[in-house]
Tab-separated table of N, CA and C in Angstrom:
chain	number	residue	atom	x	y	z
A	1	MET	N	62.203	89.485	-100.969
A	1	MET	CA	60.937	89.146	-100.314
A	1	MET	C	60.465	90.428	-99.917
A	2	THR	N	58.877	90.805	-99.788
A	2	THR	CA	58.928	91.656	-98.517
A	2	THR	C	58.649	90.250	-97.298
A	3	ARG	N	58.888	91.160	-96.018
A	3	ARG	CA	58.444	90.006	-95.436
A	3	ARG	C	57.267	91.316	-94.117
A	4	TRP	N	56.637	90.710	-93.919
A	4	TRP	CA	55.525	90.970	-92.647
A	4	TRP	C	55.547	90.572	-91.510
A	5	ILE	N	55.202	91.576	-90.167
A	5	ILE	CA	54.778	90.966	-89.303
A	5	ILE	C	53.579	91.382	-88.772
A	6	ALA	N	52.580	91.573	-88.392
A	6	ALA	CA	51.567	91.618	-87.449
A	6	ALA	C	51.015	90.931	-86.362
A	7	LEU	N	51.097	91.593	-85.490
A	7	LEU	CA	50.202	91.641	-84.096
A	7	LEU	C	49.240	90.568	-84.410
A	8	ALA	N	49.249	88.636	-83.392
A	8	ALA	CA	48.007	88.026	-83.535
A	8	ALA	C	46.464	89.433	-82.939
A	9	ALA	N	45.511	88.805	-83.223
A	9	ALA	CA	44.362	89.420	-82.524
A	9	ALA	C	44.375	89.714	-81.512
A	10	TYR	N	44.494	88.145	-80.555
A	10	TYR	CA	44.382	88.700	-79.014
A	10	TYR	C	45.815	88.531	-78.631
A	11	ALA	N	47.101	90.009	-78.742
A	11	ALA	CA	47.983	89.585	-77.794
A	11	ALA	C	47.288	90.737	-76.129
A	12	SER	N	47.895	90.605	-75.103
A	12	SER	CA	47.793	91.187	-74.598
A	12	SER	C	49.094	91.439	-73.407
A	13	ALA	N	49.109	90.726	-72.300
A	13	ALA	CA	50.472	91.237	-71.766
A	13	ALA	C	51.162	90.813	-72.048
A	14	THR	N	51.433	89.249	-72.804
A	14	THR	CA	52.573	88.433	-73.467
A	14	THR	C	52.466	89.249	-74.729
A	15	ALA	N	51.969	90.673	-75.363
A	15	ALA	CA	52.412	91.232	-76.406
A	15	ALA	C	54.143	91.147	-77.375
A	16	GLY	N	54.084	90.515	-78.046
A	16	GLY	CA	55.467	90.208	-79.030
A	16	GLY	C	55.463	89.143	-78.958
A	17	VAL	N	55.330	87.795	-78.126
A	17	VAL	CA	55.654	86.952	-77.688
A	17	VAL	C	54.667	85.756	-78.746
A	18	LEU	N	52.782	86.942	-79.383
A	18	LEU	CA	52.499	86.171	-80.375
A	18	LEU	C	52.386	87.023	-81.257
A	19	MET	N	54.146	87.305	-82.251
A	19	MET	CA	54.218	88.668	-83.939
A	19	MET	C	54.233	86.992	-84.810
A	20	MET	N	53.299	87.034	-84.792
A	20	MET	CA	53.177	86.404	-86.792
A	20	MET	C	54.746	86.772	-87.361
A	21	LEU	N	55.886	85.708	-87.687
A	21	LEU	CA	56.403	85.984	-89.073
A	21	LEU	C	55.393	85.366	-90.588
A	22	SER	N	55.810	86.192	-91.379
A	22	SER	CA	56.049	85.210	-92.608
A	22	SER	C	56.825	85.412	-93.656
A	23	ALA	N	56.945	85.085	-94.995
A	23	ALA	CA	58.014	85.542	-95.389
A	23	ALA	C	57.562	85.491	-96.891
A	24	GLY	N	58.063	86.249	-98.121
A	24	GLY	CA	56.297	86.446	-98.686
A	24	GLY	C	55.388	87.138	-99.434
A	25	SER	N	55.298	87.385	-99.986
A	25	SER	CA	53.654	88.394	-100.434
A	25	SER	C	52.679	87.713	-99.998
A	26	THR	N	52.616	86.282	-99.938
A	26	THR	CA	51.662	85.472	-99.301
A	26	THR	C	51.796	84.978	-97.817
A	27	PRO	N	50.371	85.549	-97.675
A	27	PRO	CA	51.017	84.238	-95.925
A	27	PRO	C	50.954	83.540	-96.088
A	28	ALA	N	51.848	82.431	-95.493
A	28	ALA	CA	51.765	80.744	-95.517
A	28	ALA	C	50.788	81.110	-94.875
A	29	ARG	N	50.298	79.107	-95.144
A	29	ARG	CA	49.413	78.169	-94.453
A	29	ARG	C	48.996	78.060	-92.983
A	30	ALA	N	50.321	78.116	-92.365
A	30	ALA	CA	50.059	77.637	-90.741
A	30	ALA	C	51.103	78.897	-90.943
A	31	ASP	N	50.885	79.297	-89.835
A	31	ASP	CA	51.062	80.657	-88.986
A	31	ASP	C	52.179	79.844	-87.761
A	32	CYS	N	53.620	81.415	-87.472
A	32	CYS	CA	54.908	80.369	-86.884
A	32	CYS	C	54.861	82.146	-85.938
A	33	TYR	N	55.030	81.541	-84.412
A	33	TYR	CA	55.147	83.342	-83.540
A	33	TYR	C	56.483	82.343	-82.283
A	34	GLU	N	56.682	83.675	-82.544
A	34	GLU	CA	57.773	83.986	-81.448
A	34	GLU	C	58.280	83.328	-80.975
A	35	ASP	N	59.133	82.547	-80.259
A	35	ASP	CA	58.560	81.545	-79.202
A	35	ASP	C	58.436	80.666	-78.923
A	36	ILE	N	57.372	80.420	-79.675
A	36	ILE	CA	57.026	79.736	-80.171
A	36	ILE	C	56.942	78.639	-81.303
A	37	GLY	N	57.384	79.311	-81.753
A	37	GLY	CA	57.122	78.181	-83.151
A	37	GLY	C	56.118	78.479	-83.880
A	38	CYS	N	56.823	77.549	-85.363
A	38	CYS	CA	55.321	76.885	-86.758
A	38	CYS	C	54.377	75.958	-85.578
A	39	THR	N	52.953	76.421	-85.991
A	39	THR	CA	52.208	75.725	-85.747
A	39	THR	C	52.288	74.313	-86.608
A	40	ASP	N	52.421	73.960	-87.538
A	40	ASP	CA	52.591	73.276	-88.386
A	40	ASP	C	53.945	71.961	-89.120
A	41	SER	N	55.247	72.720	-88.140
A	41	SER	CA	55.953	72.386	-88.859
A	41	SER	C	57.090	71.671	-87.134
A	42	ASP	N	56.959	73.223	-86.114
A	42	ASP	CA	57.815	73.436	-85.515
A	42	ASP	C	56.945	72.418	-83.464
A	43	ARG	N	58.257	71.628	-82.614
A	43	ARG	CA	57.070	71.028	-81.565
A	43	ARG	C	57.078	71.748	-80.778
A	44	MET	N	55.253	72.417	-80.190
A	44	MET	CA	56.207	73.340	-79.189
A	44	MET	C	55.662	72.927	-77.450
A	45	SER	N	56.796	73.088	-76.476
A	45	SER	CA	56.852	73.451	-76.008
A	45	SER	C	55.418	73.382	-74.422
A	46	VAL	N	55.653	72.665	-73.719
A	46	VAL	CA	54.504	73.431	-72.600
A	46	VAL	C	55.008	74.332	-72.071
A	47	ASP	N	56.237	74.249	-71.942
A	47	ASP	CA	57.527	75.701	-71.212
A	47	ASP	C	57.234	76.276	-71.179
A	48	ASP	N	58.112	76.485	-72.819
A	48	ASP	CA	57.477	77.771	-73.086
A	48	ASP	C	56.076	78.841	-73.575
A	49	LEU	N	55.482	77.492	-73.855
A	49	LEU	CA	53.448	77.519	-73.590
A	49	LEU	C	52.794	78.097	-72.259
A	50	THR	N	54.193	77.554	-71.499
A	50	THR	CA	53.196	77.576	-69.783
A	50	THR	C	53.466	79.480	-70.000
A	51	GLN	N	53.776	79.959	-70.730
A	51	GLN	CA	54.279	81.762	-70.760
A	51	GLN	C	53.726	82.595	-71.444
A	52	LEU	N	52.616	81.506	-71.830
A	52	LEU	CA	51.794	82.739	-72.667
A	52	LEU	C	50.334	82.837	-72.360
A	53	SER	N	49.215	83.815	-71.792
A	53	SER	CA	48.404	84.535	-70.663
A	53	SER	C	47.556	83.190	-71.748
A	54	CYS	N	45.964	82.711	-70.416
A	54	CYS	CA	45.468	81.890	-71.633
A	54	CYS	C	44.450	82.666	-73.107
A	55	GLN	N	44.272	83.629	-72.912
A	55	GLN	CA	44.261	84.523	-74.032
A	55	GLN	C	44.518	83.721	-75.301
A	56	ASN	N	45.797	83.807	-74.762
A	56	ASN	CA	46.642	83.976	-76.381
A	56	ASN	C	46.862	82.002	-76.392
A	57	LEU	N	47.003	81.229	-75.647
A	57	LEU	CA	46.877	79.902	-75.481
A	57	LEU	C	45.325	79.370	-76.474
A	58	TRP	N	44.653	80.488	-75.849
A	58	TRP	CA	43.278	80.054	-76.387
A	58	TRP	C	43.378	80.191	-77.839
A	59	HIS	N	43.905	80.733	-78.320
A	59	HIS	CA	44.345	81.279	-80.103
A	59	HIS	C	44.503	80.059	-80.657
A	60	VAL	N	46.005	80.132	-80.471
A	60	VAL	CA	47.065	79.415	-81.515
A	60	VAL	C	46.213	78.215	-81.536
A	61	ARG	N	45.199	77.657	-79.841
A	61	ARG	CA	45.235	76.508	-80.770
A	61	ARG	C	44.412	76.659	-81.189
A	62	ASN	N	43.756	77.046	-80.875
A	62	ASN	CA	42.154	77.119	-82.465
A	62	ASN	C	42.766	77.819	-83.655
A	63	ARG	N	43.834	78.531	-83.928
A	63	ARG	CA	44.285	78.428	-84.797
A	63	ARG	C	44.876	77.604	-86.220
A	64	ILE	N	45.448	76.310	-84.819
A	64	ILE	CA	45.485	75.403	-86.080
A	64	ILE	C	44.028	74.776	-86.333
A	65	TYR	N	43.076	74.141	-85.845
A	65	TYR	CA	41.579	73.889	-86.386
A	65	TYR	C	41.374	75.021	-87.206
A	66	ASP	N	41.935	76.102	-86.952
A	66	ASP	CA	40.828	77.017	-88.252
A	66	ASP	C	41.532	76.312	-89.313
A	67	GLU	N	43.553	76.164	-89.714
A	67	GLU	CA	44.259	76.708	-90.231
A	67	GLU	C	43.976	74.580	-90.830
A	68	ASN	N	43.829	74.213	-90.308
A	68	ASN	CA	43.097	72.739	-90.921
A	68	ASN	C	41.035	72.792	-91.444
A	69	GLY	N	40.773	73.993	-91.446
A	69	GLY	CA	39.104	73.947	-91.492
A	69	GLY	C	38.732	73.727	-91.262
A	70	PHE	N	37.879	74.301	-89.698
A	70	PHE	CA	37.270	73.406	-88.764
A	70	PHE	C	36.324	74.464	-89.032
A	71	CYS	N	35.025	74.025	-89.516
A	71	CYS	CA	34.365	75.329	-88.647
A	71	CYS	C	34.048	75.465	-87.329
A	72	PHE	N	34.315	77.279	-86.821
A	72	PHE	CA	34.139	77.377	-85.326
A	72	PHE	C	31.810	77.446	-85.234
A	73	LYS	N	31.796	77.476	-84.430
A	73	LYS	CA	30.519	77.473	-83.715
A	73	LYS	C	30.680	78.511	-82.208
A	74	THR	N	31.269	78.853	-81.552
A	74	THR	CA	30.917	79.771	-80.314
A	74	THR	C	31.024	80.865	-81.374
A	75	ALA	N	30.643	82.209	-80.316
A	75	ALA	CA	30.710	84.265	-80.798
A	75	ALA	C	32.515	83.945	-81.117
A	76	ARG	N	32.574	83.955	-79.928
A	76	ARG	CA	33.733	84.363	-80.169
A	76	ARG	C	34.840	83.463	-80.872
A	77	ALA	N	34.483	82.323	-81.451
A	77	ALA	CA	35.280	82.615	-82.515
A	77	ALA	C	35.923	82.666	-83.401
A	78	LYS	N	34.244	82.762	-83.982
A	78	LYS	CA	33.409	83.134	-85.020
A	78	LYS	C	33.796	84.555	-85.556
A	79	ALA	N	34.498	85.500	-84.384
A	79	ALA	CA	34.975	86.570	-83.980
A	79	ALA	C	36.497	86.758	-84.522
A	80	ALA	N	36.275	86.075	-84.245
A	80	ALA	CA	38.284	85.898	-83.765
A	80	ALA	C	38.468	85.450	-85.407
A	81	PHE	N	38.215	84.357	-86.050
A	81	PHE	CA	37.914	83.105	-87.098
A	81	PHE	C	37.417	83.588	-87.996
A	82	ASP	N	37.803	83.763	-89.626
A	82	ASP	CA	36.817	82.618	-90.513
A	82	ASP	C	36.177	81.619	-91.332
A	83	ASN	N	35.072	81.853	-90.654
A	83	ASN	CA	34.340	80.340	-91.058
A	83	ASN	C	33.956	81.169	-92.771
A	84	SER	N	34.045	81.643	-93.457
A	84	SER	CA	33.966	81.538	-94.997
A	84	SER	C	34.800	79.856	-96.401
A	85	ASP	N	35.448	80.055	-95.580
A	85	ASP	CA	37.178	78.822	-95.746
A	85	ASP	C	36.843	77.552	-95.335
A	86	CYS	N	36.370	77.037	-94.761
A	86	CYS	CA	36.174	76.171	-93.452
A	86	CYS	C	35.018	75.256	-94.282
A	87	TRP	N	34.951	74.078	-94.103
A	87	TRP	CA	34.561	72.909	-93.763
A	87	TRP	C	34.353	71.529	-93.382
A	88	VAL	N	34.976	71.140	-92.730
A	88	VAL	CA	35.382	70.227	-91.089
A	88	VAL	C	34.500	70.870	-90.132
A	89	ARG	N	33.209	70.431	-90.516
A	89	ARG	CA	31.699	70.823	-88.928
A	89	ARG	C	32.185	70.072	-87.306
A	90	ASN	N	33.249	69.048	-87.579
A	90	ASN	CA	32.832	68.174	-86.449
A	90	ASN	C	34.586	68.684	-85.663
A	91	GLN	N	35.066	69.020	-84.694
A	91	GLN	CA	36.283	69.629	-84.457
A	91	GLN	C	36.717	67.634	-84.422
A	92	SER	N	36.272	66.371	-83.806
A	92	SER	CA	37.168	65.498	-83.619
A	92	SER	C	37.178	64.968	-85.621
A	93	SER	N	36.762	65.308	-85.899
A	93	SER	CA	37.179	64.558	-87.536
A	93	SER	C	38.195	65.976	-87.794
A	94	VAL	N	38.832	66.619	-87.386
A	94	VAL	CA	39.554	67.461	-88.530
A	94	VAL	C	41.048	66.967	-89.059
A	95	LYS	N	41.593	66.721	-90.247
A	95	LYS	CA	42.569	65.932	-89.444
A	95	LYS	C	44.142	67.351	-89.040
A	96	LEU	N	45.099	66.461	-88.387
A	96	LEU	CA	45.686	67.323	-87.671
A	96	LEU	C	47.263	66.272	-88.613
A	97	SER	N	47.744	66.924	-88.874
A	97	SER	CA	49.555	66.229	-88.703
A	97	SER	C	49.509	65.465	-87.450
A	98	ALA	N	51.538	65.229	-87.337
A	98	ALA	CA	51.404	64.779	-86.034
A	98	ALA	C	51.807	65.482	-85.093
A	99	ILE	N	52.600	66.746	-85.913
A	99	ILE	CA	53.504	67.809	-85.273
A	99	ILE	C	51.223	68.626	-84.668
A	100	GLU	N	50.608	68.834	-85.736
A	100	GLU	CA	49.760	69.860	-84.858
A	100	GLU	C	49.204	68.568	-83.926
A	101	ARG	N	49.001	67.164	-84.083
A	101	ARG	CA	48.001	67.326	-82.818
A	101	ARG	C	49.224	66.897	-81.185
A	102	HIS	N	50.541	67.180	-80.826
A	102	HIS	CA	51.744	67.308	-80.068
A	102	HIS	C	51.405	68.373	-79.641
A	103	ASN	N	51.448	70.218	-80.719
A	103	ASN	CA	50.617	71.244	-80.490
A	103	ASN	C	49.070	71.344	-79.879
A	104	VAL	N	48.008	71.482	-80.003
A	104	VAL	CA	47.270	70.772	-79.901
A	104	VAL	C	47.083	70.397	-78.278
A	105	ASN	N	48.331	69.509	-78.203
A	105	ASN	CA	47.867	69.051	-76.615
A	105	ASN	C	48.482	69.511	-75.876
A	106	ALA	N	49.980	70.363	-76.350
A	106	ALA	CA	51.586	71.071	-76.185
A	106	ALA	C	49.727	72.248	-75.004
A	107	ILE	N	49.386	72.967	-76.090
A	107	ILE	CA	48.644	73.605	-75.354
A	107	ILE	C	47.660	74.387	-74.469
A	108	VAL	N	46.982	72.380	-74.982
A	108	VAL	CA	45.740	72.196	-73.754
A	108	VAL	C	46.465	71.541	-72.792
A	109	GLU	N	47.682	70.657	-72.384
A	109	GLU	CA	48.340	71.150	-71.082
A	109	GLU	C	49.038	72.689	-70.493
A	110	ALA	N	49.017	73.088	-71.336
A	110	ALA	CA	49.474	74.920	-70.575
A	110	ALA	C	48.578	75.520	-70.344
A	111	GLU	N	47.485	75.156	-70.738
A	111	GLU	CA	46.791	75.972	-70.422
A	111	GLU	C	44.970	75.113	-68.984
A	112	SER	N	45.969	74.117	-68.791
A	112	SER	CA	45.538	73.418	-67.551
A	112	SER	C	46.437	73.512	-66.719
A	113	GLU	N	47.712	73.860	-66.609
A	113	GLU	CA	49.411	74.666	-65.918
A	113	GLU	C	48.158	75.395	-65.268
A	114	ASN	N	47.684	76.623	-65.988
A	114	ASN	CA	47.786	77.831	-66.433
A	114	ASN	C	46.929	79.099	-65.829
A	115	GLY	N	45.692	77.462	-65.053
A	115	GLY	CA	44.110	77.182	-64.848
A	115	GLY	C	43.555	78.025	-65.943
A	116	CYS	N	43.689	78.248	-66.906
A	116	CYS	CA	42.619	78.516	-67.745
A	116	CYS	C	41.378	77.832	-68.115
A	117	ASN	N	40.539	78.342	-68.348
A	117	ASN	CA	39.340	77.903	-68.561
A	117	ASN	C	38.547	77.509	-69.758
């Protein structure tokens, strides 16, 4: 199988931390990030997440919503994520697994600890 490695759209000072890894010729539905794990199968720790920049935390949190069909409304999010395959217009209606909910909550906590807006 071929392995591909691509830098996430918003890698900044933490370049490499948000390196996405996937096996096979077709990317997996969920993203996996070096140092923090996969969005749908690994429970991300707040300690690991606080090492990321606010921009990278925003990207990973919104990637979880993107993976679950959320239709973004802001110009920033529309520029970063493809709405052509979205189906959920209300963020509170996005169906997240227990792990994804944990990860969103951990990211929100890390964003708070880092003083992100």
